[in-house]
mmCIF file of C-alpha atoms in Angstrom:
data_model
loop_
_atom_site.group_PDB
_atom_site.id
_atom_site.type_symbol
_atom_site.label_atom_id
_atom_site.label_comp_id
_atom_site.label_asym_id
_atom_site.label_seq_id
_atom_site.Cartn_x
_atom_site.Cartn_y
_atom_site.Cartn_z
ATOM 1 C CA MET C 1 16.470 -12.164 -42.565
ATOM 2 C CA SER C 2 14.207 -9.182 -43.050
ATOM 3 C CA ALA C 3 15.451 -5.646 -43.671
ATOM 4 C CA ARG C 4 12.334 -4.143 -42.100
ATOM 5 C CA LYS C 5 12.632 -2.209 -38.885
ATOM 6 C CA PRO C 6 10.431 -3.414 -36.043
ATOM 7 C CA TYR C 7 7.741 -1.052 -34.819
ATOM 8 C CA ILE C 8 8.805 0.598 -31.577
ATOM 9 C CA ARG C 9 6.006 2.456 -29.866
ATOM 10 C CA GLU C 10 7.055 5.821 -28.479
ATOM 11 C CA MET C 11 6.676 6.060 -24.709
ATOM 12 C CA ASN C 12 6.980 9.523 -23.222
ATOM 13 C CA ALA C 13 7.841 10.081 -19.573
ATOM 14 C CA ASP C 14 4.470 11.748 -18.997
ATOM 15 C CA TRP C 15 2.338 8.871 -20.345
ATOM 16 C CA TRP C 16 0.571 8.512 -17.014
ATOM 17 C CA LEU C 17 -0.598 12.147 -16.971
ATOM 18 C CA LYS C 18 -2.805 11.700 -20.034
ATOM 19 C CA LYS C 19 -5.675 9.674 -18.541
ATOM 20 C CA LYS C 20 -7.303 9.630 -15.135
ATOM 21 C CA PRO C 21 -7.019 5.831 -14.622
ATOM 22 C CA TYR C 22 -3.286 6.071 -15.311
ATOM 23 C CA ARG C 23 -2.881 8.883 -12.753
ATOM 24 C CA PHE C 24 -4.838 6.823 -10.229
ATOM 25 C CA TYR C 25 -2.619 3.810 -10.942
ATOM 26 C CA MET C 26 0.558 5.849 -10.426
ATOM 27 C CA LEU C 27 -0.803 7.328 -7.196
ATOM 28 C CA ARG C 28 -1.581 3.831 -5.955
ATOM 29 C CA GLU C 29 1.899 2.618 -6.874
ATOM 30 C CA ALA C 30 3.511 5.675 -5.244
ATOM 31 C CA THR C 31 2.149 4.563 -1.865
ATOM 32 C CA VAL C 32 5.199 2.310 -1.664
ATOM 33 C CA LEU C 33 7.441 5.313 -0.903
ATOM 34 C CA PRO C 34 6.076 6.284 2.542
ATOM 35 C CA LEU C 35 5.533 2.615 3.358
ATOM 36 C CA THR C 36 9.195 1.924 2.624
ATOM 37 C CA PHE C 37 10.177 4.728 4.997
ATOM 38 C CA PHE C 38 7.892 3.284 7.677
ATOM 39 C CA SER C 39 9.349 -0.207 7.239
ATOM 40 C CA LEU C 40 12.901 1.111 7.449
ATOM 41 C CA CYS C 41 11.990 3.026 10.623
ATOM 42 C CA LEU C 42 10.678 -0.170 12.205
ATOM 43 C CA LEU C 43 13.799 -2.092 11.211
ATOM 44 C CA ALA C 44 15.965 0.683 12.648
ATOM 45 C CA GLY C 45 13.903 0.501 15.848
ATOM 46 C CA LEU C 46 14.518 -3.231 16.161
ATOM 47 C CA TRP C 47 18.210 -2.719 15.549
ATOM 48 C CA CYS C 48 18.342 0.070 18.173
ATOM 49 C CA LEU C 49 16.427 -2.101 20.614
ATOM 50 C CA SER C 50 19.098 -4.778 20.264
ATOM 51 C CA ARG C 51 21.861 -2.194 20.846
ATOM 52 C CA GLY C 52 20.715 -1.146 24.311
ATOM 53 C CA PRO C 53 18.813 1.567 26.184
ATOM 54 C CA GLU C 54 20.799 4.519 24.793
ATOM 55 C CA ALA C 55 20.214 3.512 21.181
ATOM 56 C CA TRP C 56 16.548 2.828 21.926
ATOM 57 C CA ALA C 57 16.154 6.288 23.514
ATOM 58 C CA GLY C 58 17.759 7.839 20.425
ATOM 59 C CA TRP C 59 15.364 6.005 18.142
ATOM 60 C CA LEU C 60 12.382 7.126 20.242
ATOM 61 C CA ALA C 61 13.618 10.728 20.003
ATOM 62 C CA PHE C 62 13.949 10.342 16.221
ATOM 63 C CA MET C 63 10.436 8.917 15.943
ATOM 64 C CA ALA C 64 9.054 11.851 17.969
ATOM 65 C CA SER C 65 10.339 14.435 15.477
ATOM 66 C CA PRO C 66 7.546 16.284 13.627
ATOM 67 C CA MET C 67 8.878 15.336 10.175
ATOM 68 C CA VAL C 68 8.898 11.621 11.027
ATOM 69 C CA ILE C 69 5.383 11.872 12.440
ATOM 70 C CA VAL C 70 4.183 13.518 9.213
ATOM 71 C CA LEU C 71 5.893 10.838 7.101
ATOM 72 C CA ASN C 72 4.341 8.104 9.239
ATOM 73 C CA LEU C 73 0.909 9.708 8.817
ATOM 74 C CA LEU C 74 1.521 9.710 5.053
ATOM 75 C CA ALA C 75 2.456 6.035 5.302
ATOM 76 C CA LEU C 76 -0.780 5.328 7.174
ATOM 77 C CA ALA C 77 -2.814 7.207 4.559
ATOM 78 C CA GLY C 78 -0.985 5.387 1.749
ATOM 79 C CA SER C 79 -1.563 2.056 3.433
ATOM 80 C CA LEU C 80 -5.284 2.705 3.871
ATOM 81 C CA PHE C 81 -5.587 3.958 0.282
ATOM 82 C CA HIS C 82 -3.755 0.899 -1.022
ATOM 83 C CA ALA C 83 -5.901 -1.467 1.058
ATOM 84 C CA THR C 84 -9.111 0.241 -0.054
ATOM 85 C CA THR C 85 -8.250 0.014 -3.732
ATOM 86 C CA PHE C 86 -7.116 -3.597 -3.308
ATOM 87 C CA PHE C 87 -10.314 -4.566 -1.489
ATOM 88 C CA LEU C 88 -12.452 -2.931 -4.192
ATOM 89 C CA MET C 89 -10.408 -4.478 -7.001
ATOM 90 C CA MET C 90 -10.339 -8.019 -5.638
ATOM 91 C CA PRO C 91 -13.942 -8.969 -6.587
ATOM 92 C CA GLN C 92 -13.260 -7.916 -10.177
ATOM 93 C CA VAL C 93 -10.169 -10.118 -10.356
ATOM 94 C CA MET C 94 -11.691 -13.033 -8.443
ATOM 95 C CA PRO C 95 -15.508 -12.791 -8.458
ATOM 96 C CA VAL C 96 -17.269 -14.185 -5.399
ATOM 97 C CA LYS C 97 -20.450 -16.095 -6.214
ATOM 98 C CA ILE C 98 -23.035 -17.379 -3.764
ATOM 99 C CA LYS C 99 -25.812 -19.588 -5.152
ATOM 100 C CA GLY C 100 -24.817 -18.616 -8.670
ATOM 101 C CA GLU C 101 -25.122 -14.874 -8.062
ATOM 102 C CA ARG C 102 -22.148 -12.543 -8.033
ATOM 103 C CA LEU C 103 -21.737 -10.524 -4.848
ATOM 104 C CA PRO C 104 -21.375 -6.744 -5.303
ATOM 105 C CA ALA C 105 -17.816 -5.450 -4.909
ATOM 106 C CA VAL C 106 -18.880 -3.185 -2.044
ATOM 107 C CA LYS C 107 -20.138 -6.134 0.011
ATOM 108 C CA VAL C 108 -16.961 -8.131 -0.585
ATOM 109 C CA ALA C 109 -14.875 -5.096 0.406
ATOM 110 C CA ALA C 110 -16.995 -4.635 3.544
ATOM 111 C CA VAL C 111 -16.337 -8.244 4.553
ATOM 112 C CA GLN C 112 -12.618 -7.754 3.968
ATOM 113 C CA TRP C 113 -12.593 -4.573 6.090
ATOM 114 C CA ALA C 114 -14.528 -6.385 8.824
ATOM 115 C CA LEU C 115 -11.986 -9.216 8.797
ATOM 116 C CA THR C 116 -9.143 -6.703 8.890
ATOM 117 C CA ALA C 117 -10.718 -4.882 11.828
ATOM 118 C CA GLY C 118 -11.411 -8.160 13.652
ATOM 119 C CA ILE C 119 -7.860 -9.442 13.213
ATOM 120 C CA SER C 120 -6.440 -6.055 14.239
ATOM 121 C CA LEU C 121 -8.621 -5.985 17.353
ATOM 122 C CA PHE C 122 -7.608 -9.544 18.228
ATOM 123 C CA CYS C 123 -3.918 -8.645 17.881
ATOM 124 C CA LEU C 124 -4.362 -5.472 19.929
ATOM 125 C CA LEU C 125 -6.103 -7.330 22.733
ATOM 126 C CA TRP C 126 -3.501 -10.100 22.618
ATOM 127 C CA PHE C 127 -0.624 -7.624 22.883
ATOM 128 C CA LEU C 128 -2.317 -5.710 25.710
ATOM 129 C CA SER C 129 -2.910 -8.830 27.789
#
């Protein structure tokens, strides 16, 4: 058994403030907070819907409050930011090659956004019909 102490690298609480990529990473990870609020609001809405018209009306009144609207807008912005960074990162993690040539990340992201828009439009039209 060795008497040496193992090296323990010091990790300060502000490690992520030192470099721009770290700040960007933490911002991207922080998008989970408004998205969690949004998800909990939807679950509460489903629960209220199962409880009857009075509970549903209360949930609708809650969702119409200015603070909830602002938090839902933050959730939308966080969701779009997260999707954008994911779509731009995906070709670096899993390169797409056609005829031996690597597609630019911007083109792959554009295809992903087009698929997202197409699926969203399909769902919207399906729900409206």
